[in-house]
Amino acid sequence: MLAENLKHVEDNIQTACDKCGRKREEVTLIAVSKTKPVSMLSEIYDCGIRDFGENKVQEICEKREQLPADIHWHMIGHLQRNKVKYIVPDVELIHSVDTYRLAEEINIQAKKINRIVPILIEVNAANEESKFGIAPEETLQLVQEIAKLDNITIKGLMTIAPYTENPEENRPYFKKIKELSVDIAKENIDNVSMDMLSMGMTGDYMVAIEEGATLVRVGTGIFGARNYNK
Ligand SMILES: *Cc1c(COP(=O)(O)O)cnc(C)c1O
């Protein structure tokens, strides 16, 4: 069943790539497995997926112990500074950095183990009060500040678009974040590349790919709806 869901998502990704003339290899599918049991992650792993996204540090730590070591774990949720040390050794990419204080803590922990940790800056594209992320107007300044930290490398931007039934409504936000990343890239800041753009979820990943996403984060579309009341 999960294999069928995944096939459907893969077909959609290919369709979106074809529509805008991008290569499939330019887009990484991250299977967002939060709240889902290890058995389901295994099933998707066996279909060839190696990138998994979680929004809780504890869940990453528990699942990674039980699953193959070649999985790339993506931290996509709000990150508390006191939890940073648990993921810094193994995380593939932290998508959700939106303050200097958080970056500073990542840098401290990364320095201890002599690692350079790749991160994305989370931008609140629609200025929604309920969401984390830095305002688009303040992003360049934050990038400039974080870029000075030696044990962090900034790879791009991430955004969570508003919830909507109609993905077209999010196209302007994806465009805006793409433009912002191009503007920041032009500044040629040391230690900063804008090669990665993490945007698009189950409801809107095809539109996000058309607007330049290089990482799409799909949960429900692969694993089915989440039940938080268990
Ligand atoms: C849960 C989550 C997703 C996946 O959402 P779906 O709508 O289930 O695809 C993507 N990104 C972030 C940051 C999330 O927290």
mmCIF file of C-alpha atoms and ligand atoms in Angstrom:
data_model
loop_
_atom_site.group_PDB
_atom_site.id
_atom_site.type_symbol
_atom_site.label_atom_id
_atom_site.label_comp_id
_atom_site.label_asym_id
_atom_site.label_seq_id
_atom_site.Cartn_x
_atom_site.Cartn_y
_atom_site.Cartn_z
ATOM 1 C CA MET A 1 0.000 0.000 0.000
ATOM 2 C CA LEU A 2 2.746 2.463 0.936
ATOM 3 C CA ALA A 3 4.614 1.456 -2.211
ATOM 4 C CA GLU A 4 1.585 2.523 -4.242
ATOM 5 C CA ASN A 5 1.387 5.873 -2.447
ATOM 6 C CA LEU A 6 5.068 6.419 -3.119
ATOM 7 C CA LYS A 7 4.668 5.509 -6.793
ATOM 8 C CA HIS A 8 1.892 8.087 -7.084
ATOM 9 C CA VAL A 9 4.058 10.787 -5.464
ATOM 10 C CA GLU A 10 7.019 9.845 -7.702
ATOM 11 C CA ASP A 11 4.803 10.096 -10.790
ATOM 12 C CA ASN A 12 3.625 13.540 -9.700
ATOM 13 C CA ILE A 13 7.194 14.705 -9.111
ATOM 14 C CA GLN A 14 8.177 13.526 -12.593
ATOM 15 C CA THR A 15 5.129 15.266 -14.096
ATOM 16 C CA ALA A 16 5.978 18.532 -12.334
ATOM 17 C CA CYS A 17 9.632 18.288 -13.467
ATOM 18 C CA ASP A 18 8.553 17.629 -17.065
ATOM 19 C CA LYS A 19 6.155 20.561 -16.991
ATOM 20 C CA CYS A 20 8.859 23.071 -16.089
ATOM 21 C CA GLY A 21 11.803 21.422 -17.858
ATOM 22 C CA ARG A 22 13.709 20.365 -14.761
ATOM 23 C CA LYS A 23 15.569 17.106 -14.274
ATOM 24 C CA ARG A 24 14.196 14.627 -11.733
ATOM 25 C CA GLU A 25 17.633 14.485 -10.057
ATOM 26 C CA GLU A 26 17.324 18.158 -9.122
ATOM 27 C CA VAL A 27 14.564 17.334 -6.650
ATOM 28 C CA THR A 28 15.022 15.242 -3.507
ATOM 29 C CA LEU A 29 11.943 13.645 -2.015
ATOM 30 C CA ILE A 30 11.992 13.687 1.769
ATOM 31 C CA ALA A 31 9.550 11.207 3.305
ATOM 32 C CA VAL A 32 8.133 12.975 6.357
ATOM 33 C CA SER A 33 7.646 10.160 8.843
ATOM 34 C CA LYS A 34 6.737 11.994 12.058
ATOM 35 C CA THR A 35 4.338 10.028 14.306
ATOM 36 C CA LYS A 36 4.678 6.961 12.035
ATOM 37 C CA PRO A 37 6.048 3.617 13.286
ATOM 38 C CA VAL A 38 9.464 2.286 12.289
ATOM 39 C CA SER A 39 7.796 -0.550 10.346
ATOM 40 C CA MET A 40 6.334 2.001 7.921
ATOM 41 C CA LEU A 41 9.675 3.746 7.500
ATOM 42 C CA SER A 42 11.245 0.347 6.726
ATOM 43 C CA GLU A 43 8.669 -0.279 4.056
ATOM 44 C CA ILE A 44 9.489 3.016 2.349
ATOM 45 C CA TYR A 45 13.223 2.417 2.847
ATOM 46 C CA ASP A 46 12.833 -0.877 0.979
ATOM 47 C CA CYS A 47 11.291 1.081 -1.910
ATOM 48 C CA GLY A 48 14.564 2.997 -2.171
ATOM 49 C CA ILE A 49 13.907 6.134 -0.119
ATOM 50 C CA ARG A 50 16.917 7.284 1.937
ATOM 51 C CA ASP A 51 15.797 10.764 3.046
ATOM 52 C CA PHE A 52 13.431 10.981 6.014
ATOM 53 C CA GLY A 53 12.101 14.092 7.746
ATOM 54 C CA GLU A 54 11.111 14.381 11.402
ATOM 55 C CA ASN A 55 10.081 17.332 13.547
ATOM 56 C CA LYS A 56 11.113 16.044 16.977
ATOM 57 C CA VAL A 57 14.655 15.378 18.139
ATOM 58 C CA GLN A 58 13.616 12.466 20.329
ATOM 59 C CA GLU A 59 11.809 10.765 17.471
ATOM 60 C CA ILE A 60 14.857 11.040 15.203
ATOM 61 C CA CYS A 61 17.067 9.571 17.925
ATOM 62 C CA GLU A 62 14.750 6.645 18.634
ATOM 63 C CA LYS A 63 14.079 5.774 15.004
ATOM 64 C CA ARG A 64 17.639 6.090 13.812
ATOM 65 C CA GLU A 65 18.750 3.412 16.287
ATOM 66 C CA GLN A 66 16.339 0.928 14.763
ATOM 67 C CA LEU A 67 16.911 1.646 11.089
ATOM 68 C CA PRO A 68 19.815 1.299 8.625
ATOM 69 C CA ALA A 69 22.705 3.700 9.024
ATOM 70 C CA ASP A 70 22.608 4.994 5.441
ATOM 71 C CA ILE A 71 19.421 6.993 6.070
ATOM 72 C CA HIS A 72 19.706 10.778 5.794
ATOM 73 C CA TRP A 73 17.766 12.340 8.671
ATOM 74 C CA HIS A 74 16.332 15.805 8.062
ATOM 75 C CA MET A 75 15.284 17.954 11.005
ATOM 76 C CA ILE A 76 12.319 19.922 9.691
ATOM 77 C CA GLY A 77 10.589 21.045 12.898
ATOM 78 C CA HIS A 78 11.129 23.789 15.422
ATOM 79 C CA LEU A 79 14.346 23.038 17.281
ATOM 80 C CA GLN A 80 14.982 23.865 20.935
ATOM 81 C CA ARG A 81 18.495 24.865 21.832
ATOM 82 C CA ASN A 82 18.822 22.305 24.621
ATOM 83 C CA LYS A 83 18.141 19.469 22.144
ATOM 84 C CA VAL A 84 20.629 20.559 19.508
ATOM 85 C CA LYS A 85 23.456 18.407 20.864
ATOM 86 C CA TYR A 86 21.546 15.184 20.224
ATOM 87 C CA ILE A 87 21.212 15.647 16.481
ATOM 88 C CA VAL A 88 24.326 17.584 15.518
ATOM 89 C CA PRO A 89 26.506 14.460 15.084
ATOM 90 C CA ASP A 90 24.343 12.706 12.485
ATOM 91 C CA VAL A 91 21.762 15.054 10.999
ATOM 92 C CA GLU A 92 21.881 15.450 7.211
ATOM 93 C CA LEU A 93 20.389 18.943 7.172
ATOM 94 C CA ILE A 94 18.619 21.201 9.671
ATOM 95 C CA HIS A 95 15.828 22.949 7.766
ATOM 96 C CA SER A 96 14.438 25.066 10.557
ATOM 97 C CA VAL A 97 16.978 27.666 11.689
ATOM 98 C CA ASP A 98 15.300 31.017 12.199
ATOM 99 C CA THR A 99 17.286 32.771 14.932
ATOM 100 C CA TYR A 100 20.929 33.638 15.523
ATOM 101 C CA ARG A 101 20.723 32.138 19.025
ATOM 102 C CA LEU A 102 19.785 28.738 17.635
ATOM 103 C CA ALA A 103 22.537 28.897 15.014
ATOM 104 C CA GLU A 104 25.016 29.821 17.715
ATOM 105 C CA GLU A 105 24.119 26.710 19.721
ATOM 106 C CA ILE A 106 24.399 24.488 16.627
ATOM 107 C CA ASN A 107 27.817 26.032 16.028
ATOM 108 C CA ILE A 108 28.975 25.367 19.589
ATOM 109 C CA GLN A 109 27.916 21.704 19.460
ATOM 110 C CA ALA A 110 29.316 21.223 15.959
ATOM 111 C CA LYS A 111 32.678 22.680 16.983
ATOM 112 C CA LYS A 112 32.933 20.170 19.843
ATOM 113 C CA ILE A 113 32.866 17.275 17.396
ATOM 114 C CA ASN A 114 34.716 19.091 14.648
ATOM 115 C CA ARG A 115 31.827 18.950 12.198
ATOM 116 C CA ILE A 116 30.439 21.557 9.818
ATOM 117 C CA VAL A 117 26.661 21.285 9.937
ATOM 118 C CA PRO A 118 24.597 22.179 6.863
ATOM 119 C CA ILE A 119 21.490 24.240 7.582
ATOM 120 C CA LEU A 120 18.661 26.064 5.846
ATOM 121 C CA ILE A 121 17.109 29.299 7.037
ATOM 122 C CA GLU A 122 13.374 28.971 7.634
ATOM 123 C CA VAL A 123 11.440 31.877 6.174
ATOM 124 C CA ASN A 124 7.857 32.712 7.092
ATOM 125 C CA ALA A 125 6.800 33.461 3.531
ATOM 126 C CA ALA A 126 3.265 34.584 4.294
ATOM 127 C CA ASN A 127 4.116 36.344 7.586
ATOM 128 C CA GLU A 128 1.718 34.041 9.428
ATOM 129 C CA GLU A 129 1.652 34.687 13.149
ATOM 130 C CA SER A 130 1.215 31.005 13.949
ATOM 131 C CA LYS A 131 4.394 29.991 12.157
ATOM 132 C CA PHE A 132 8.050 29.960 12.984
ATOM 133 C CA GLY A 133 10.514 31.412 10.524
ATOM 134 C CA ILE A 134 12.178 34.740 9.921
ATOM 135 C CA ALA A 135 10.331 37.460 7.979
ATOM 136 C CA PRO A 136 11.451 37.675 4.327
ATOM 137 C CA GLU A 137 12.682 41.265 4.815
ATOM 138 C CA GLU A 138 14.957 40.207 7.669
ATOM 139 C CA THR A 139 16.382 37.089 6.056
ATOM 140 C CA LEU A 140 19.464 38.588 4.399
ATOM 141 C CA GLN A 141 20.626 40.130 7.638
ATOM 142 C CA LEU A 142 20.209 36.851 9.532
ATOM 143 C CA VAL A 143 22.114 34.991 6.808
ATOM 144 C CA GLN A 144 24.963 37.510 7.053
ATOM 145 C CA GLU A 145 25.197 37.043 10.812
ATOM 146 C CA ILE A 146 25.018 33.241 10.803
ATOM 147 C CA ALA A 147 27.516 33.034 7.936
ATOM 148 C CA LYS A 148 30.226 34.189 10.332
ATOM 149 C CA LEU A 149 29.897 30.995 12.410
ATOM 150 C CA ASP A 150 32.697 28.588 11.413
ATOM 151 C CA ASN A 151 30.998 25.254 12.036
ATOM 152 C CA ILE A 152 27.811 25.955 10.103
ATOM 153 C CA THR A 153 27.281 26.159 6.383
ATOM 154 C CA ILE A 154 24.121 27.774 5.006
ATOM 155 C CA LYS A 155 22.804 25.832 2.013
ATOM 156 C CA GLY A 156 19.587 27.675 1.249
ATOM 157 C CA LEU A 157 16.091 28.510 2.437
ATOM 158 C CA MET A 158 13.083 26.568 3.689
ATOM 159 C CA THR A 159 9.462 27.632 3.929
ATOM 160 C CA ILE A 160 6.162 26.198 5.100
ATOM 161 C CA ALA A 161 3.407 27.700 2.977
ATOM 162 C CA PRO A 162 -0.065 28.318 4.417
ATOM 163 C CA TYR A 163 -2.498 25.425 4.547
ATOM 164 C CA THR A 164 -4.793 25.582 1.533
ATOM 165 C CA GLU A 165 -7.039 23.325 -0.529
ATOM 166 C CA ASN A 166 -5.834 25.027 -3.684
ATOM 167 C CA PRO A 167 -2.057 24.724 -4.231
ATOM 168 C CA GLU A 168 -2.108 27.556 -6.782
ATOM 169 C CA GLU A 169 -2.715 29.933 -3.877
ATOM 170 C CA ASN A 170 0.776 29.123 -2.616
ATOM 171 C CA ARG A 171 2.539 29.759 -5.913
ATOM 172 C CA PRO A 172 3.216 33.443 -5.084
ATOM 173 C CA TYR A 173 4.872 32.437 -1.797
ATOM 174 C CA PHE A 174 7.111 29.873 -3.495
ATOM 175 C CA LYS A 175 8.048 32.451 -6.142
ATOM 176 C CA LYS A 176 8.857 34.964 -3.445
ATOM 177 C CA ILE A 177 11.168 32.571 -1.578
ATOM 178 C CA LYS A 178 12.906 31.563 -4.802
ATOM 179 C CA GLU A 179 13.486 35.246 -5.631
ATOM 180 C CA LEU A 180 14.757 35.867 -2.124
ATOM 181 C CA SER A 181 17.256 33.011 -2.486
ATOM 182 C CA VAL A 182 18.467 34.388 -5.828
ATOM 183 C CA ASP A 183 18.910 37.838 -4.278
ATOM 184 C CA ILE A 184 20.877 36.402 -1.358
ATOM 185 C CA ALA A 185 23.037 34.290 -3.696
ATOM 186 C CA LYS A 186 23.992 37.480 -5.559
ATOM 187 C CA GLU A 187 25.519 38.879 -2.378
ATOM 188 C CA ASN A 188 28.278 36.239 -2.624
ATOM 189 C CA ILE A 189 28.548 35.804 1.118
ATOM 190 C CA ASP A 190 31.390 33.559 2.323
ATOM 191 C CA ASN A 191 30.125 30.242 3.665
ATOM 192 C CA VAL A 192 26.698 30.658 2.037
ATOM 193 C CA SER A 193 25.280 28.939 -1.026
ATOM 194 C CA MET A 194 21.643 29.140 -2.046
ATOM 195 C CA ASP A 195 21.586 25.799 -3.875
ATOM 196 C CA MET A 196 18.811 24.282 -1.798
ATOM 197 C CA LEU A 197 15.198 25.294 -1.529
ATOM 198 C CA SER A 198 13.035 23.211 0.798
ATOM 199 C CA MET A 199 9.407 23.877 -0.012
ATOM 200 C CA GLY A 200 6.274 21.946 -0.885
ATOM 201 C CA MET A 201 4.283 19.442 1.184
ATOM 202 C CA THR A 202 1.581 16.923 0.285
ATOM 203 C CA GLY A 203 -0.876 19.619 -0.741
ATOM 204 C CA ASP A 204 1.424 21.703 -2.896
ATOM 205 C CA TYR A 205 4.692 19.962 -3.833
ATOM 206 C CA MET A 206 3.998 19.975 -7.573
ATOM 207 C CA VAL A 207 3.606 23.754 -7.611
ATOM 208 C CA ALA A 208 6.676 24.105 -5.380
ATOM 209 C CA ILE A 209 8.760 22.064 -7.847
ATOM 210 C CA GLU A 210 7.580 24.272 -10.711
ATOM 211 C CA GLU A 211 8.796 27.268 -8.706
ATOM 212 C CA GLY A 212 12.223 25.801 -8.001
ATOM 213 C CA ALA A 213 12.037 23.533 -4.937
ATOM 214 C CA THR A 214 15.034 21.182 -4.650
ATOM 215 C CA LEU A 215 13.704 19.382 -1.548
ATOM 216 C CA VAL A 216 10.040 18.490 -1.115
ATOM 217 C CA ARG A 217 8.730 17.264 2.240
ATOM 218 C CA VAL A 218 5.885 14.808 1.771
ATOM 219 C CA GLY A 219 4.243 13.080 4.727
ATOM 220 C CA THR A 220 0.532 12.371 4.283
ATOM 221 C CA GLY A 221 0.920 11.613 0.582
ATOM 222 C CA ILE A 222 3.238 8.699 1.404
ATOM 223 C CA PHE A 223 2.265 7.493 4.876
ATOM 224 C CA GLY A 224 -1.394 8.533 5.055
ATOM 225 C CA ALA A 225 -3.031 10.894 7.545
ATOM 226 C CA ARG A 226 -1.441 11.343 10.950
ATOM 227 C CA ASN A 227 -3.296 10.494 14.137
ATOM 228 C CA TYR A 228 -2.122 12.628 17.040
ATOM 229 C CA ASN A 229 -4.599 11.181 19.561
ATOM 230 C CA LYS A 230 -3.135 7.716 19.889
HETATM 231 C C1 LIG B 1 4.508 17.527 8.799
HETATM 232 C C2 LIG B 1 5.378 18.374 7.921
HETATM 233 C C3 LIG B 1 5.444 18.152 6.532
HETATM 234 C C4 LIG B 1 4.628 17.115 5.802
HETATM 235 O O1 LIG B 1 3.297 17.487 5.732
HETATM 236 P P1 LIG B 1 2.236 16.689 4.820
HETATM 237 O O2 LIG B 1 1.179 17.686 4.557
HETATM 238 O O3 LIG B 1 1.779 15.536 5.625
HETATM 239 O O4 LIG B 1 2.956 16.270 3.589
HETATM 240 C C5 LIG B 1 6.301 18.950 5.802
HETATM 241 N N1 LIG B 1 7.047 19.914 6.389
HETATM 242 C C6 LIG B 1 7.016 20.150 7.707
HETATM 243 C C7 LIG B 1 7.872 21.209 8.273
HETATM 244 C C8 LIG B 1 6.174 19.389 8.517
HETATM 245 O O5 LIG B 1 6.155 19.642 9.833
#
